[in-house]
């Protein structure tokens, strides 16, 4: 970073010094001077390039978060089904942990991700799930499948939480906003004297469009908050399905948690 700043600064100083030294010769040869219009095109290119880069980065992060949320829901459903092959002494506990984990994710971790963080409540059930696996022992036929599936669930959850934080550093966002502001000012300074109303209207529309793109980027880079957010549709569907399956197998009121995934008092 330091090298880049030094090189750019030296280039600017060198150019200005050369211009001052050769100014008289340049005037004698009638070399055309730069105007504001000469800076508009490269500024336009830079602004559009930065906007495109930031938009792609934010969209990629949003897509990863959505994929992780869907994958986690699918794995949770798979774990519940595989737990059917666990020994009877651990089966109900394992499946109860899975249902309560899904409820805790929906009730606590989803709202927490709006602030770019996870929640502790789901971890209560993953800890108990692993404890039940240890009691089950490696000799059980479903042990390896459950361990593998739980690993996939953990990875999907970590990805989901990681992608809940803004993908674009604040410095990049403010740089993009500054470039947009300078572009609008430069274009306004280049407005013609004729047909000024028509061109001014075009500038207003362009400013509105670029501003909208920047606002969309700001919203998309926060996948679990804002107007464009990932809804918990997948985990909601799975929670309902496995809750019904658990109730059918073990009866009403047998879950070790509340509707929000909070552990019941024994």
Coordinates of C-alpha atoms in Angstrom, one line a residue:
X1 CA 0.0 0.0 0.0
X2 CA 2.8 2.4 0.9
X3 CA 4.6 1.7 -2.4
X4 CA 1.4 2.4 -4.4
X5 CA 0.8 5.7 -2.6
X6 CA 4.5 6.8 -3.0
X7 CA 4.6 5.9 -6.7
X8 CA 1.3 7.8 -7.4
X9 CA 2.5 10.8 -5.4
X10 CA 5.9 10.9 -7.2
X11 CA 4.1 10.6 -10.6
X12 CA 1.9 13.6 -9.7
X13 CA 4.8 15.7 -8.4
X14 CA 7.0 14.8 -11.4
X15 CA 4.2 15.7 -13.8
X16 CA 3.5 19.0 -12.2
X17 CA 7.2 19.8 -12.0
X18 CA 7.7 19.0 -15.7
X19 CA 4.8 21.1 -16.6
X20 CA 6.2 24.1 -14.7
X21 CA 9.6 23.7 -16.3
X22 CA 8.3 23.3 -19.8
X23 CA 5.4 25.7 -19.5
X24 CA 6.8 28.4 -21.7
X25 CA 7.8 25.8 -24.4
X26 CA 4.3 24.3 -24.3
X27 CA 2.7 27.8 -24.7
X28 CA 5.0 28.5 -27.7
X29 CA 3.9 25.3 -29.4
X30 CA 0.2 26.0 -28.6
X31 CA -0.3 22.7 -26.9
X32 CA -4.0 22.4 -26.0
X33 CA -4.7 22.7 -22.3
X34 CA -6.8 20.2 -20.3
X35 CA -10.3 21.1 -19.3
X36 CA -12.8 19.6 -17.0
X37 CA -14.3 17.6 -19.9
X38 CA -11.0 15.8 -20.3
X39 CA -11.4 14.3 -16.8
X40 CA -15.0 13.3 -17.1
X41 CA -14.5 10.2 -19.3
X42 CA -11.9 8.5 -17.2
X43 CA -13.9 9.4 -14.1
X44 CA -17.0 7.8 -15.6
X45 CA -15.0 4.7 -16.5
X46 CA -13.6 4.5 -12.9
X47 CA -17.0 5.0 -11.3
X48 CA -18.7 2.4 -13.4
X49 CA -15.9 -0.1 -12.9
X50 CA -15.9 0.3 -9.1
X51 CA -19.7 0.0 -9.0
X52 CA -19.6 -3.2 -11.1
X53 CA -16.9 -4.7 -8.9
X54 CA -18.7 -3.9 -5.7
X55 CA -22.0 -5.1 -7.0
X56 CA -20.5 -8.5 -8.1
X57 CA -18.8 -8.9 -4.7
X58 CA -21.9 -8.2 -2.8
X59 CA -24.1 -10.4 -5.0
X60 CA -21.6 -13.3 -4.6
X61 CA -21.6 -13.0 -0.8
X62 CA -25.4 -12.9 -0.8
X63 CA -25.6 -16.0 -3.0
X64 CA -23.2 -17.9 -0.7
X65 CA -25.3 -17.0 2.3
X66 CA -28.5 -18.2 0.6
X67 CA -26.8 -21.4 -0.5
X68 CA -25.5 -22.1 3.0
X69 CA -28.9 -21.5 4.6
X70 CA -30.6 -23.9 2.1
X71 CA -27.8 -26.5 2.5
X72 CA -28.0 -26.3 6.3
X73 CA -31.8 -26.9 6.2
X74 CA -31.4 -29.9 4.0
X75 CA -28.6 -31.3 6.2
X76 CA -30.8 -30.8 9.3
X77 CA -33.6 -32.8 7.7
X78 CA -31.1 -35.5 6.7
X79 CA -29.7 -35.8 10.2
X80 CA -33.2 -36.3 11.6
X81 CA -33.8 -39.1 9.2
X82 CA -30.5 -40.8 9.7
X83 CA -31.1 -40.6 13.5
X84 CA -33.9 -43.2 12.9
X85 CA -31.1 -45.8 12.5
X86 CA -29.6 -44.9 15.9
X87 CA -30.0 -47.2 18.9
X88 CA -33.4 -46.8 20.6
X89 CA -31.6 -45.5 23.8
X90 CA -30.2 -42.4 21.9
X91 CA -32.7 -42.0 19.0
X92 CA -35.2 -39.8 20.7
X93 CA -32.5 -37.6 22.2
X94 CA -30.7 -37.1 18.9
X95 CA -33.9 -36.3 17.0
X96 CA -35.1 -34.0 19.8
X97 CA -31.7 -32.1 19.6
X98 CA -32.1 -31.7 15.9
X99 CA -35.6 -30.2 16.2
X100 CA -34.6 -27.9 19.0
X101 CA -31.5 -26.8 17.0
X102 CA -33.7 -25.8 14.0
X103 CA -36.1 -23.9 16.3
X104 CA -33.2 -22.0 18.0
X105 CA -31.7 -21.1 14.6
X106 CA -35.0 -19.6 13.5
X107 CA -35.9 -17.9 16.7
X108 CA -32.5 -16.5 17.8
X109 CA -29.8 -16.8 15.2
X110 CA -31.7 -15.5 12.3
X111 CA -32.5 -12.1 13.9
X112 CA -28.9 -12.0 15.3
X113 CA -27.5 -12.3 11.8
X114 CA -29.1 -9.0 10.9
X115 CA -26.3 -7.5 13.0
X116 CA -23.7 -9.8 11.5
X117 CA -23.4 -12.2 14.4
X118 CA -24.5 -15.7 15.5
X119 CA -26.4 -16.8 18.6
X120 CA -25.5 -19.1 21.4
X121 CA -28.8 -20.9 21.7
X122 CA -28.3 -23.3 18.8
X123 CA -24.9 -24.4 20.1
X124 CA -26.6 -25.8 23.2
X125 CA -28.3 -28.4 21.1
X126 CA -25.2 -29.2 19.0
X127 CA -23.3 -29.8 22.2
X128 CA -25.9 -32.2 23.5
X129 CA -26.1 -33.9 20.1
X130 CA -22.4 -34.7 20.2
X131 CA -22.7 -35.9 23.7
X132 CA -25.4 -38.3 22.6
X133 CA -23.1 -39.5 19.8
X134 CA -20.4 -40.3 22.3
X135 CA -22.8 -42.3 24.3
X136 CA -23.9 -44.1 21.2
X137 CA -20.4 -45.2 20.4
X138 CA -18.5 -45.7 17.2
X139 CA -19.8 -49.3 16.8
X140 CA -23.3 -48.1 16.0
X141 CA -24.2 -48.4 12.3
X142 CA -25.4 -44.8 12.1
X143 CA -22.5 -43.2 13.9
X144 CA -20.3 -42.4 10.9
X145 CA -23.3 -41.1 8.9
X146 CA -24.4 -38.8 11.8
X147 CA -20.9 -37.5 12.4
X148 CA -20.4 -36.7 8.7
X149 CA -23.8 -35.0 8.4
X150 CA -23.2 -33.0 11.6
X151 CA -19.9 -31.8 10.1
X152 CA -21.7 -30.6 7.0
X153 CA -24.3 -28.8 9.1
X154 CA -21.6 -27.1 11.1
X155 CA -19.8 -25.9 8.0
X156 CA -23.0 -24.6 6.5
X157 CA -23.8 -22.7 9.7
X158 CA -20.4 -21.2 9.8
X159 CA -20.6 -20.0 6.2
X160 CA -24.1 -18.6 6.9
X161 CA -22.9 -16.6 9.9
X162 CA -19.7 -15.5 8.1
X163 CA -21.6 -14.2 5.1
X164 CA -24.0 -12.2 7.3
X165 CA -21.3 -9.6 7.8
X166 CA -20.9 -6.9 5.1
X167 CA -18.9 -8.2 2.2
X168 CA -17.7 -4.8 1.2
X169 CA -15.3 -3.0 3.5
X170 CA -16.5 0.4 4.6
X171 CA -13.5 2.1 3.0
X172 CA -14.5 0.6 -0.4
X173 CA -18.1 1.7 0.0
X174 CA -17.1 5.3 0.9
X175 CA -14.6 5.4 -2.0
X176 CA -17.4 4.4 -4.4
X177 CA -19.7 7.0 -3.0
X178 CA -16.9 9.7 -3.3
X179 CA -16.3 8.6 -6.9
X180 CA -20.0 8.9 -7.6
X181 CA -20.1 12.4 -6.1
X182 CA -17.1 13.7 -8.0
X183 CA -18.6 12.3 -11.2
X184 CA -21.9 14.1 -10.7
X185 CA -20.1 17.4 -9.9
X186 CA -17.8 17.0 -13.0
X187 CA -20.8 16.3 -15.2
X188 CA -22.7 19.3 -13.8
X189 CA -19.8 21.6 -14.5
X190 CA -19.8 20.4 -18.2
X191 CA -23.5 21.2 -18.8
X192 CA -24.0 23.1 -22.1
X193 CA -25.5 26.5 -22.3
X194 CA -28.1 25.3 -24.8
X195 CA -30.7 22.7 -24.1
X196 CA -29.7 23.0 -20.5
X197 CA -33.0 21.7 -19.2
X198 CA -33.0 18.5 -21.2
X199 CA -29.4 17.7 -20.3
X200 CA -30.0 18.6 -16.7
X201 CA -32.9 16.2 -16.7
X202 CA -30.6 13.5 -18.0
X203 CA -28.0 14.2 -15.3
X204 CA -30.7 13.9 -12.7
X205 CA -31.9 10.6 -14.0
X206 CA -28.3 9.3 -14.2
X207 CA -27.6 10.4 -10.7
X208 CA -30.8 8.7 -9.4
X209 CA -29.8 5.5 -11.2
X210 CA -26.3 5.4 -9.9
X211 CA -27.5 6.2 -6.4
X212 CA -30.1 3.4 -6.6
X213 CA -27.4 0.9 -7.7
X214 CA -25.2 2.0 -4.7
X215 CA -28.2 1.6 -2.3
X216 CA -28.9 -1.8 -3.7
X217 CA -25.3 -2.8 -3.2
X218 CA -25.5 -1.6 0.4
X219 CA -28.6 -3.7 0.9
X220 CA -27.5 -6.8 -0.9
X221 CA -24.2 -7.0 1.1
X222 CA -26.2 -7.5 4.2
X223 CA -28.0 -10.8 3.3
X224 CA -30.1 -11.1 6.5
X225 CA -31.3 -7.5 6.9
X226 CA -32.8 -4.7 4.8
X227 CA -35.3 -4.8 2.0
X228 CA -33.5 -7.5 0.0
X229 CA -32.9 -10.2 2.6
X230 CA -32.8 -14.0 2.8
X231 CA -35.9 -15.3 4.5
X232 CA -35.8 -18.4 6.7
X233 CA -38.2 -20.3 4.4
X234 CA -36.0 -23.4 4.1
X235 CA -35.3 -23.8 7.8
X236 CA -39.0 -23.0 8.6
X237 CA -40.2 -25.8 6.3
X238 CA -37.8 -28.3 7.7
X239 CA -38.6 -27.4 11.3
X240 CA -42.3 -28.0 10.6
X241 CA -41.7 -31.3 9.0
X242 CA -39.3 -32.8 11.6
X243 CA -41.5 -31.5 14.4
X244 CA -44.5 -33.3 13.0
X245 CA -42.3 -36.5 12.5
X246 CA -41.1 -36.2 16.1
X247 CA -44.6 -35.7 17.5
X248 CA -45.9 -38.7 15.5
X249 CA -43.1 -40.9 16.8
X250 CA -43.0 -39.8 20.5
X251 CA -46.2 -37.9 21.2
X252 CA -47.0 -34.3 22.0
X253 CA -45.1 -32.4 24.6
X254 CA -42.1 -34.7 24.5
X255 CA -39.7 -32.2 23.0
X256 CA -37.0 -31.0 25.4
X257 CA -37.4 -27.4 24.3
X258 CA -39.9 -24.6 23.8
X259 CA -41.2 -23.4 20.4
X260 CA -38.2 -21.1 20.3
X261 CA -35.6 -23.8 21.0
X262 CA -35.1 -22.9 24.7
X263 CA -34.3 -25.8 26.9
X264 CA -37.1 -26.8 29.2
X265 CA -36.5 -27.0 32.9
X266 CA -36.5 -30.6 34.1

